[in-house]
Amino acid sequence: MTEFETTRARFHLPEGVVYLDGNSLGPLPRGAEAAAARVLREEWGQDLIRAWNTRGWMNLPARLGERIGRLIGAAPGSVTVGDTLSIKVFQALAAALALNPDRRVILSDTGNFPSDLYMAEGLIGLKGGGLELRTPAPEAVKDALSDEVAVLMLTEVDYRTGRLHDMARLTRRAHALGIVTVWDLAHSAGALPVDLEGTRADFAVGCTYKYLNGGPGAPAFIYVRPDLADRARPALAGWLGHRAPFAFETAYAPAEGIARMRVGTPAVIAMAVLDAALDAFEGVSMAEVRTRSVALSERFIAEVEARCPDLALASPREPSGRGSQVSFRHAQGYAVMQALIERGVIGDFRAPDLMRFGFAPLYNSEADVVEAARVLERVMREGLWREAAARPQAAVT
Ligand SMILES: *Cc1c(COP(=O)(O)O)cnc(C)c1O
């Protein structure tokens, strides 16, 4: 694989900062500024509306889908990009439900991200009731699968604890019971190897501003297994998912394959930035990323446990049971995290008591991990969090 120094040089990382929050917002890739400037000045500025044709703007969702698809084990032509993840969850879930019209249950879990669950609730409301959302504990999902369930909708990696579902096993078991699966890869894409083809997942979605470093609000992606794509009905049927958008027909007719999951006009500037961000994965194998990520998180856990007896590990101890983040609990977790951030170690906090630390081997080193643990030890030993505890909590934690 490409050397660590080479991949780290692909990012702009501010001096004096240890960045362990790429699971929430990846850092600025080196090429992103130039890519945005090029689109603004040369493409939009010079070509104006002609750029939809001359600069390939219309094809960006498919082209980026192709690039992301390689990182998540998707067959060519099975991924498209656009909208935000919440929207893509809604689309995937609606299409999945339509494939199983005689069943009434959506099965998810309490570890899922709230927006995914809200989307399910909203969809149930739109369908006039009759559907039920079940959210057992993550460990109980396996036993909650039954022939009542229409769709199993899970996020592979828990945003709070980093707990990793066994996607291959759960998908296999779901299929044996006639259940359609929707996997959210928000904390998986770019963080660990995903094998969509191998697991035969039906639908998958994810965002691109976490481990894929596409920038704040970068567009999401959606995958539909190729043999289902022509049967999947996109509930949000937009003109750019029509089979002939520029025929401007009154009636909707879906495009062939994954293109039907497009909705409206692509966010060209954001997509140009994402395109540049994906360059950081060139020559990088996800298996190698995983090996390094496990080494970093294992080292971090060992350092923190040796130095900070008051912190309790909230993530699975077994590395095979985690994604690429580690969380520790502390009753004053918010204040501790603020004290860390003020000292140049950036992670984040999730209520009520979780401090999250994400590891992105493309730019995080062993030295980062040791430095973070060292600063954390000082904050705990010297009670440096007390000052932050007296201040009101910010809107984004
Ligand atoms: C980050 C995340 C989201 C966020 O959705 P947006 O629409 O992009 O704000 C949704 N679901 C999961 C599982 C996430 O991790």
Short mmCIF file of C-alpha atoms and ligand atoms in Angstrom, two decimals:
data_model
loop_
_atom_site.label_atom_id
_atom_site.label_comp_id
_atom_site.label_asym_id
_atom_site.label_seq_id
_atom_site.Cartn_x
_atom_site.Cartn_y
_atom_site.Cartn_z
CA MET A 1 0.00 0.00 0.00
CA THR A 2 0.93 3.62 -0.39
CA GLU A 3 3.16 4.79 2.47
CA PHE A 4 1.50 6.57 5.37
CA GLU A 5 3.53 9.76 4.82
CA THR A 6 2.25 9.86 1.25
CA THR A 7 -1.41 9.54 2.19
CA ARG A 8 -1.11 12.00 5.10
CA ALA A 9 0.37 14.55 2.69
CA ARG A 10 -2.89 14.33 0.74
CA PHE A 11 -4.62 16.35 3.49
CA HIS A 12 -4.39 19.81 4.91
CA LEU A 13 -4.06 19.29 8.67
CA PRO A 14 -3.63 22.41 10.80
CA GLU A 15 -0.35 22.68 12.70
CA GLY A 16 -0.56 21.56 16.32
CA VAL A 17 -3.80 19.61 15.95
CA VAL A 18 -4.35 15.90 16.50
CA TYR A 19 -7.49 15.22 14.52
CA LEU A 20 -9.53 12.25 15.75
CA ASP A 21 -12.92 13.33 14.42
CA GLY A 22 -12.79 12.16 10.82
CA ASN A 23 -15.70 9.87 11.68
CA SER A 24 -17.81 13.03 11.90
CA LEU A 25 -16.17 15.39 9.39
CA GLY A 26 -13.08 14.36 7.44
CA PRO A 27 -10.31 16.97 7.02
CA LEU A 28 -9.73 19.09 3.91
CA PRO A 29 -8.08 17.09 1.12
CA ARG A 30 -5.24 18.93 -0.60
CA GLY A 31 -6.84 18.92 -4.03
CA ALA A 32 -10.24 20.16 -2.89
CA GLU A 33 -9.58 23.89 -3.07
CA ALA A 34 -8.16 23.72 -6.58
CA ALA A 35 -11.06 21.52 -7.70
CA ALA A 36 -13.63 23.98 -6.36
CA ALA A 37 -11.78 26.94 -7.87
CA ARG A 38 -11.58 25.18 -11.24
CA VAL A 39 -15.32 24.50 -11.29
CA LEU A 40 -16.13 28.05 -10.27
CA ARG A 41 -13.75 29.91 -12.57
CA GLU A 42 -13.19 27.68 -15.56
CA GLU A 43 -16.33 25.62 -15.75
CA TRP A 44 -19.20 27.72 -14.41
CA GLY A 45 -17.39 31.01 -15.07
CA GLN A 46 -16.46 30.29 -18.66
CA ASP A 47 -18.80 27.64 -19.97
CA LEU A 48 -21.92 28.75 -18.12
CA ILE A 49 -24.83 26.41 -18.80
CA ARG A 50 -22.89 24.68 -21.56
CA ALA A 51 -20.81 23.04 -18.82
CA TRP A 52 -23.58 20.47 -18.19
CA ASN A 53 -22.42 18.97 -21.47
CA THR A 54 -18.89 20.25 -21.99
CA ARG A 55 -17.65 19.50 -18.46
CA GLY A 56 -19.59 16.33 -17.82
CA TRP A 57 -21.58 17.80 -14.95
CA MET A 58 -24.63 15.69 -15.72
CA ASN A 59 -22.59 12.52 -15.38
CA LEU A 60 -20.99 13.42 -12.03
CA PRO A 61 -23.40 11.35 -9.87
CA ALA A 62 -22.62 8.20 -11.85
CA ARG A 63 -18.89 8.88 -12.08
CA LEU A 64 -18.56 9.49 -8.34
CA GLY A 65 -20.78 6.48 -7.67
CA GLU A 66 -18.26 4.40 -9.61
CA ARG A 67 -15.37 5.69 -7.51
CA ILE A 68 -17.18 5.12 -4.20
CA GLY A 69 -18.40 1.73 -5.40
CA ARG A 70 -14.82 0.49 -5.58
CA LEU A 71 -14.36 1.26 -1.88
CA ILE A 72 -17.48 -0.63 -0.80
CA GLY A 73 -17.30 -3.71 -3.01
CA ALA A 74 -20.13 -2.65 -5.32
CA ALA A 75 -20.43 -3.85 -8.92
CA PRO A 76 -19.84 -1.18 -11.60
CA GLY A 77 -22.94 0.87 -12.32
CA SER A 78 -24.67 0.15 -9.02
CA VAL A 79 -24.04 3.36 -7.04
CA THR A 80 -25.18 6.93 -7.57
CA VAL A 81 -24.50 10.12 -5.60
CA GLY A 82 -26.74 12.99 -4.52
CA ASP A 83 -28.89 14.56 -1.79
CA THR A 84 -28.10 13.99 1.87
CA LEU A 85 -27.97 10.66 3.63
CA SER A 86 -31.31 11.16 5.38
CA ILE A 87 -32.99 11.50 1.96
CA LYS A 88 -31.21 8.42 0.64
CA VAL A 89 -32.33 6.41 3.69
CA PHE A 90 -35.91 7.39 2.92
CA GLN A 91 -35.56 6.40 -0.73
CA ALA A 92 -33.92 3.07 0.00
CA LEU A 93 -36.41 2.17 2.71
CA ALA A 94 -39.41 3.12 0.57
CA ALA A 95 -38.09 1.07 -2.34
CA ALA A 96 -37.29 -1.86 -0.06
CA LEU A 97 -40.78 -1.85 1.48
CA ALA A 98 -42.35 -1.84 -1.98
CA LEU A 99 -40.48 -5.07 -2.73
CA ASN A 100 -42.16 -6.75 0.23
CA PRO A 101 -45.70 -5.30 0.12
CA ASP A 102 -47.41 -8.01 2.16
CA ARG A 103 -45.31 -7.54 5.30
CA ARG A 104 -45.78 -4.88 7.97
CA VAL A 105 -42.61 -4.62 10.03
CA ILE A 106 -39.47 -2.51 9.61
CA LEU A 107 -36.78 -3.90 11.87
CA SER A 108 -33.94 -1.64 13.00
CA ASP A 109 -32.22 -1.24 16.37
CA THR A 110 -31.61 1.23 19.18
CA GLY A 111 -28.05 1.72 17.90
CA ASN A 112 -29.24 3.25 14.65
CA PHE A 113 -28.75 6.94 13.97
CA PRO A 114 -31.85 8.96 14.92
CA SER A 115 -32.34 10.42 11.43
CA ASP A 116 -32.63 6.92 9.96
CA LEU A 117 -35.31 6.06 12.50
CA TYR A 118 -37.12 9.38 11.97
CA MET A 119 -37.19 8.69 8.23
CA ALA A 120 -38.81 5.31 8.93
CA GLU A 121 -41.40 6.95 11.21
CA GLY A 122 -42.17 9.58 8.58
CA LEU A 123 -42.59 6.96 5.90
CA ILE A 124 -44.90 4.91 8.12
CA GLY A 125 -47.01 8.03 8.66
CA LEU A 126 -47.20 8.70 4.93
CA LYS A 127 -48.31 5.16 4.27
CA GLY A 128 -51.28 5.73 6.53
CA GLY A 129 -50.24 3.47 9.38
CA GLY A 130 -50.38 -0.30 9.36
CA LEU A 131 -46.60 -0.48 9.36
CA GLU A 132 -44.56 -0.91 12.51
CA LEU A 133 -41.00 0.10 13.36
CA ARG A 134 -39.26 -2.26 15.80
CA THR A 135 -36.03 -1.23 17.50
CA PRO A 136 -34.60 -3.97 19.70
CA ALA A 137 -31.13 -3.66 21.23
CA PRO A 138 -28.42 -4.29 18.62
CA GLU A 139 -27.55 -7.66 20.17
CA ALA A 140 -31.19 -8.76 19.91
CA VAL A 141 -31.62 -8.03 16.18
CA LYS A 142 -30.66 -11.53 15.10
CA ASP A 143 -33.45 -13.09 17.13
CA ALA A 144 -35.97 -10.42 16.10
CA LEU A 145 -35.76 -11.49 12.46
CA SER A 146 -38.91 -13.31 11.39
CA ASP A 147 -41.21 -13.77 8.43
CA GLU A 148 -43.23 -10.78 9.65
CA VAL A 149 -40.36 -8.44 8.83
CA ALA A 150 -40.45 -6.66 5.48
CA VAL A 151 -37.19 -4.73 5.76
CA LEU A 152 -34.14 -4.97 7.98
CA MET A 153 -32.66 -1.47 8.16
CA LEU A 154 -29.39 -1.18 10.07
CA THR A 155 -26.32 0.99 10.29
CA GLU A 156 -23.31 -1.29 10.15
CA VAL A 157 -21.20 0.73 12.62
CA ASP A 158 -22.90 2.29 15.66
CA TYR A 159 -22.22 6.04 15.67
CA ARG A 160 -21.93 6.08 19.45
CA THR A 161 -19.91 3.04 20.42
CA GLY A 162 -18.42 1.93 17.13
CA ARG A 163 -20.01 -1.52 17.56
CA LEU A 164 -19.93 -3.38 14.24
CA HIS A 165 -22.81 -5.53 13.03
CA ASP A 166 -22.01 -8.76 11.19
CA MET A 167 -23.40 -7.58 7.89
CA ALA A 168 -22.78 -10.79 5.96
CA ARG A 169 -24.41 -13.01 8.57
CA LEU A 170 -27.42 -10.80 9.23
CA THR A 171 -28.03 -10.33 5.51
CA ARG A 172 -27.87 -14.07 4.90
CA ARG A 173 -30.26 -14.76 7.74
CA ALA A 174 -32.62 -11.99 6.61
CA HIS A 175 -32.68 -13.32 3.06
CA ALA A 176 -33.46 -16.81 4.27
CA LEU A 177 -36.61 -15.32 5.85
CA GLY A 178 -37.55 -13.29 2.76
CA ILE A 179 -36.49 -9.95 4.30
CA VAL A 180 -35.12 -7.10 2.19
CA THR A 181 -32.05 -5.38 3.67
CA VAL A 182 -31.03 -1.72 3.82
CA TRP A 183 -27.52 -1.08 5.16
CA ASP A 184 -26.34 2.35 6.19
CA LEU A 185 -22.59 2.58 5.62
CA ALA A 186 -22.13 6.11 7.03
CA HIS A 187 -19.37 4.96 9.38
CA SER A 188 -18.09 2.16 7.13
CA ALA A 189 -17.34 3.70 3.73
CA GLY A 190 -13.66 4.62 3.66
CA ALA A 191 -13.16 3.22 7.17
CA LEU A 192 -13.21 -0.53 6.67
CA PRO A 193 -13.63 -3.07 3.87
CA VAL A 194 -17.24 -3.51 2.77
CA ASP A 195 -18.22 -6.24 0.33
CA LEU A 196 -21.65 -5.32 -1.04
CA GLU A 197 -21.45 -7.86 -3.86
CA GLY A 198 -20.29 -10.65 -1.57
CA THR A 199 -22.87 -10.02 1.14
CA ARG A 200 -25.64 -9.57 -1.44
CA ALA A 201 -27.09 -6.65 0.52
CA ASP A 202 -30.15 -5.34 -1.31
CA PHE A 203 -29.78 -1.61 -0.64
CA ALA A 204 -27.01 0.45 0.90
CA VAL A 205 -26.59 4.14 1.59
CA GLY A 206 -23.94 6.32 3.18
CA CYS A 207 -22.54 9.78 3.48
CA THR A 208 -19.31 11.13 2.05
CA TYR A 209 -18.28 13.79 4.56
CA LYS A 210 -17.10 11.35 7.26
CA TYR A 211 -14.29 8.94 6.32
CA LEU A 212 -14.54 9.89 2.64
CA ASN A 213 -13.60 13.51 3.43
CA GLY A 214 -16.00 15.13 0.94
CA GLY A 215 -16.54 18.24 3.10
CA PRO A 216 -19.45 19.56 5.20
CA GLY A 217 -22.78 18.63 3.64
CA ALA A 218 -21.14 16.59 0.85
CA PRO A 219 -23.68 14.50 -1.10
CA ALA A 220 -24.65 10.99 -0.05
CA PHE A 221 -24.56 7.75 -2.04
CA ILE A 222 -27.06 4.97 -2.65
CA TYR A 223 -26.50 1.41 -3.88
CA VAL A 224 -29.08 -0.98 -5.24
CA ARG A 225 -28.08 -4.57 -6.02
CA PRO A 226 -27.94 -4.74 -9.82
CA ASP A 227 -30.56 -7.49 -10.19
CA LEU A 228 -33.04 -5.38 -8.17
CA ALA A 229 -32.27 -1.99 -9.65
CA ASP A 230 -34.81 -2.19 -12.46
CA ARG A 231 -37.55 -3.26 -10.04
CA ALA A 232 -36.83 -0.72 -7.30
CA ARG A 233 -39.34 2.13 -7.22
CA PRO A 234 -37.76 5.38 -6.05
CA ALA A 235 -40.43 6.97 -3.87
CA LEU A 236 -38.79 10.33 -4.49
CA ALA A 237 -39.17 10.26 -8.25
CA GLY A 238 -37.42 13.33 -9.64
CA TRP A 239 -36.91 14.48 -13.18
CA LEU A 240 -33.25 13.45 -13.25
CA GLY A 241 -34.22 9.90 -12.34
CA HIS A 242 -36.60 9.84 -15.30
CA ARG A 243 -35.61 7.73 -18.28
CA ALA A 244 -35.64 10.80 -20.54
CA PRO A 245 -35.36 13.96 -18.43
CA PHE A 246 -35.18 16.27 -21.41
CA ALA A 247 -38.29 14.83 -22.99
CA PHE A 248 -40.13 16.61 -20.13
CA GLU A 249 -42.91 14.08 -20.12
CA THR A 250 -45.87 14.66 -17.81
CA ALA A 251 -45.77 11.11 -16.48
CA TYR A 252 -42.84 9.59 -14.59
CA ALA A 253 -41.02 6.64 -16.08
CA PRO A 254 -37.92 5.50 -14.17
CA ALA A 255 -34.49 5.42 -15.75
CA GLU A 256 -32.82 2.06 -16.13
CA GLY A 257 -30.83 0.83 -13.17
CA ILE A 258 -29.40 2.94 -10.38
CA ALA A 259 -29.89 6.23 -12.27
CA ARG A 260 -33.55 6.17 -11.19
CA MET A 261 -32.39 6.95 -7.64
CA ARG A 262 -31.28 10.39 -8.75
CA VAL A 263 -33.72 13.10 -7.76
CA GLY A 264 -32.89 16.65 -8.88
CA THR A 265 -30.01 18.78 -10.08
CA PRO A 266 -26.64 17.56 -8.77
CA ALA A 267 -24.66 19.86 -6.43
CA VAL A 268 -21.82 20.32 -8.89
CA ILE A 269 -19.42 22.28 -6.70
CA ALA A 270 -19.78 19.84 -3.80
CA MET A 271 -19.32 16.93 -6.20
CA ALA A 272 -16.12 18.42 -7.62
CA VAL A 273 -14.76 18.66 -4.08
CA LEU A 274 -15.80 15.07 -3.36
CA ASP A 275 -14.10 13.95 -6.57
CA ALA A 276 -10.84 15.52 -5.37
CA ALA A 277 -11.33 13.97 -1.92
CA LEU A 278 -11.61 10.50 -3.40
CA ASP A 279 -8.14 10.94 -4.95
CA ALA A 280 -6.81 10.40 -1.41
CA PHE A 281 -7.89 6.73 -1.71
CA GLU A 282 -5.94 6.13 -4.93
CA GLY A 283 -3.56 3.19 -4.53
CA VAL A 284 -4.94 2.47 -1.07
CA SER A 285 -6.33 -0.96 -0.17
CA MET A 286 -9.21 -1.01 2.29
CA ALA A 287 -7.78 -4.19 3.85
CA GLU A 288 -4.61 -2.29 4.69
CA VAL A 289 -6.64 0.65 6.02
CA ARG A 290 -8.39 -1.81 8.32
CA THR A 291 -5.15 -3.34 9.57
CA ARG A 292 -3.79 0.10 10.44
CA SER A 293 -7.09 1.25 11.94
CA VAL A 294 -7.13 -1.74 14.29
CA ALA A 295 -3.52 -1.06 15.31
CA LEU A 296 -4.32 2.60 16.04
CA SER A 297 -7.47 1.89 18.03
CA GLU A 298 -5.83 -0.93 20.02
CA ARG A 299 -2.92 1.34 20.90
CA PHE A 300 -5.31 4.14 21.91
CA ILE A 301 -7.33 1.87 24.20
CA ALA A 302 -4.18 0.52 25.84
CA GLU A 303 -2.73 4.01 26.38
CA VAL A 304 -5.97 5.51 27.74
CA GLU A 305 -6.67 2.60 30.07
CA ALA A 306 -3.14 2.76 31.44
CA ARG A 307 -3.26 6.52 31.97
CA CYS A 308 -6.90 7.37 32.79
CA PRO A 309 -8.47 5.00 35.33
CA ASP A 310 -11.65 7.12 35.54
CA LEU A 311 -12.62 6.52 31.94
CA ALA A 312 -14.64 3.46 30.96
CA LEU A 313 -14.36 1.90 27.53
CA ALA A 314 -17.77 2.08 25.82
CA SER A 315 -16.73 0.31 22.62
CA PRO A 316 -16.47 -3.45 22.12
CA ARG A 317 -13.09 -4.62 23.36
CA GLU A 318 -12.61 -7.09 20.56
CA PRO A 319 -11.30 -5.16 17.50
CA SER A 320 -13.31 -7.37 15.13
CA GLY A 321 -16.44 -6.06 16.86
CA ARG A 322 -15.64 -2.39 16.20
CA GLY A 323 -15.56 -0.01 13.28
CA SER A 324 -12.87 2.66 13.17
CA GLN A 325 -13.75 4.59 16.30
CA VAL A 326 -13.38 4.18 20.04
CA SER A 327 -15.59 5.73 22.71
CA PHE A 328 -14.98 6.27 26.40
CA ARG A 329 -17.57 7.17 29.01
CA HIS A 330 -17.28 9.83 31.66
CA ALA A 331 -20.06 11.70 33.48
CA GLN A 332 -18.33 14.99 32.53
CA GLY A 333 -17.53 13.76 29.02
CA TYR A 334 -18.60 16.99 27.32
CA ALA A 335 -16.32 19.13 29.49
CA VAL A 336 -13.44 16.68 29.18
CA MET A 337 -13.76 16.78 25.40
CA GLN A 338 -13.85 20.59 25.39
CA ALA A 339 -10.68 20.66 27.49
CA LEU A 340 -9.04 18.26 25.02
CA ILE A 341 -10.08 20.33 22.02
CA GLU A 342 -8.68 23.48 23.63
CA ARG A 343 -5.38 21.62 23.84
CA GLY A 344 -5.37 20.62 20.19
CA VAL A 345 -6.82 17.10 20.40
CA ILE A 346 -10.09 17.03 18.49
CA GLY A 347 -12.69 14.33 19.04
CA ASP A 348 -16.36 14.85 19.85
CA PHE A 349 -19.09 14.10 22.37
CA ARG A 350 -22.43 12.32 22.17
CA ALA A 351 -24.94 12.63 24.99
CA PRO A 352 -25.22 11.59 27.66
CA ASP A 353 -21.60 10.67 28.44
CA LEU A 354 -19.67 9.44 25.38
CA MET A 355 -16.39 10.83 24.14
CA ARG A 356 -15.73 9.64 20.60
CA PHE A 357 -12.36 9.25 18.92
CA GLY A 358 -12.21 8.31 15.24
CA PHE A 359 -9.17 6.78 13.54
CA ALA A 360 -8.47 7.42 9.89
CA PRO A 361 -5.24 5.68 8.91
CA LEU A 362 -4.87 7.82 5.80
CA TYR A 363 -3.76 10.68 8.04
CA ASN A 364 -3.67 9.45 11.67
CA SER A 365 -0.43 7.99 13.00
CA GLU A 366 0.59 6.10 16.12
CA ALA A 367 2.19 9.35 17.32
CA ASP A 368 -1.23 11.08 17.09
CA VAL A 369 -2.78 8.38 19.22
CA VAL A 370 -0.11 8.52 21.91
CA GLU A 371 -0.22 12.33 21.99
CA ALA A 372 -4.02 12.27 22.35
CA ALA A 373 -3.79 9.83 25.27
CA ARG A 374 -1.05 11.92 26.88
CA VAL A 375 -3.16 15.12 26.74
CA LEU A 376 -6.23 13.22 27.94
CA GLU A 377 -4.23 11.97 30.94
CA ARG A 378 -3.25 15.56 31.85
CA VAL A 379 -6.84 16.80 31.49
CA MET A 380 -8.04 14.04 33.82
CA ARG A 381 -5.22 14.18 36.38
CA GLU A 382 -5.24 17.96 36.71
CA GLY A 383 -9.03 18.33 36.46
CA LEU A 384 -8.58 20.70 33.52
CA TRP A 385 -12.13 19.97 32.40
CA ARG A 386 -13.65 21.83 35.36
CA GLU A 387 -13.39 25.17 33.64
CA ALA A 388 -15.23 23.90 30.55
CA ALA A 389 -17.86 22.30 32.77
CA ALA A 390 -18.85 25.77 34.01
CA ARG A 391 -19.61 26.98 30.48
CA PRO A 392 -22.84 26.33 28.57
CA GLN A 393 -22.82 23.53 25.99
CA ALA A 394 -22.40 24.53 22.32
CA ALA A 395 -25.07 23.66 19.73
CA VAL A 396 -22.83 21.11 18.01
CA THR A 397 -21.10 18.77 20.45
C1 LIG B 1 -24.00 10.90 9.82
C2 LIG B 1 -25.22 10.05 9.68
C3 LIG B 1 -26.40 10.55 9.12
C4 LIG B 1 -26.53 12.01 8.74
O1 LIG B 1 -27.42 12.20 7.70
P1 LIG B 1 -27.40 13.56 6.86
O2 LIG B 1 -28.65 13.56 6.11
O3 LIG B 1 -26.18 13.49 5.98
O4 LIG B 1 -27.28 14.69 7.82
C5 LIG B 1 -27.46 9.68 8.96
N1 LIG B 1 -27.39 8.38 9.32
C6 LIG B 1 -26.26 7.87 9.87
C7 LIG B 1 -26.20 6.44 10.25
C8 LIG B 1 -25.14 8.69 10.08
O5 LIG B 1 -24.05 8.20 10.64
#
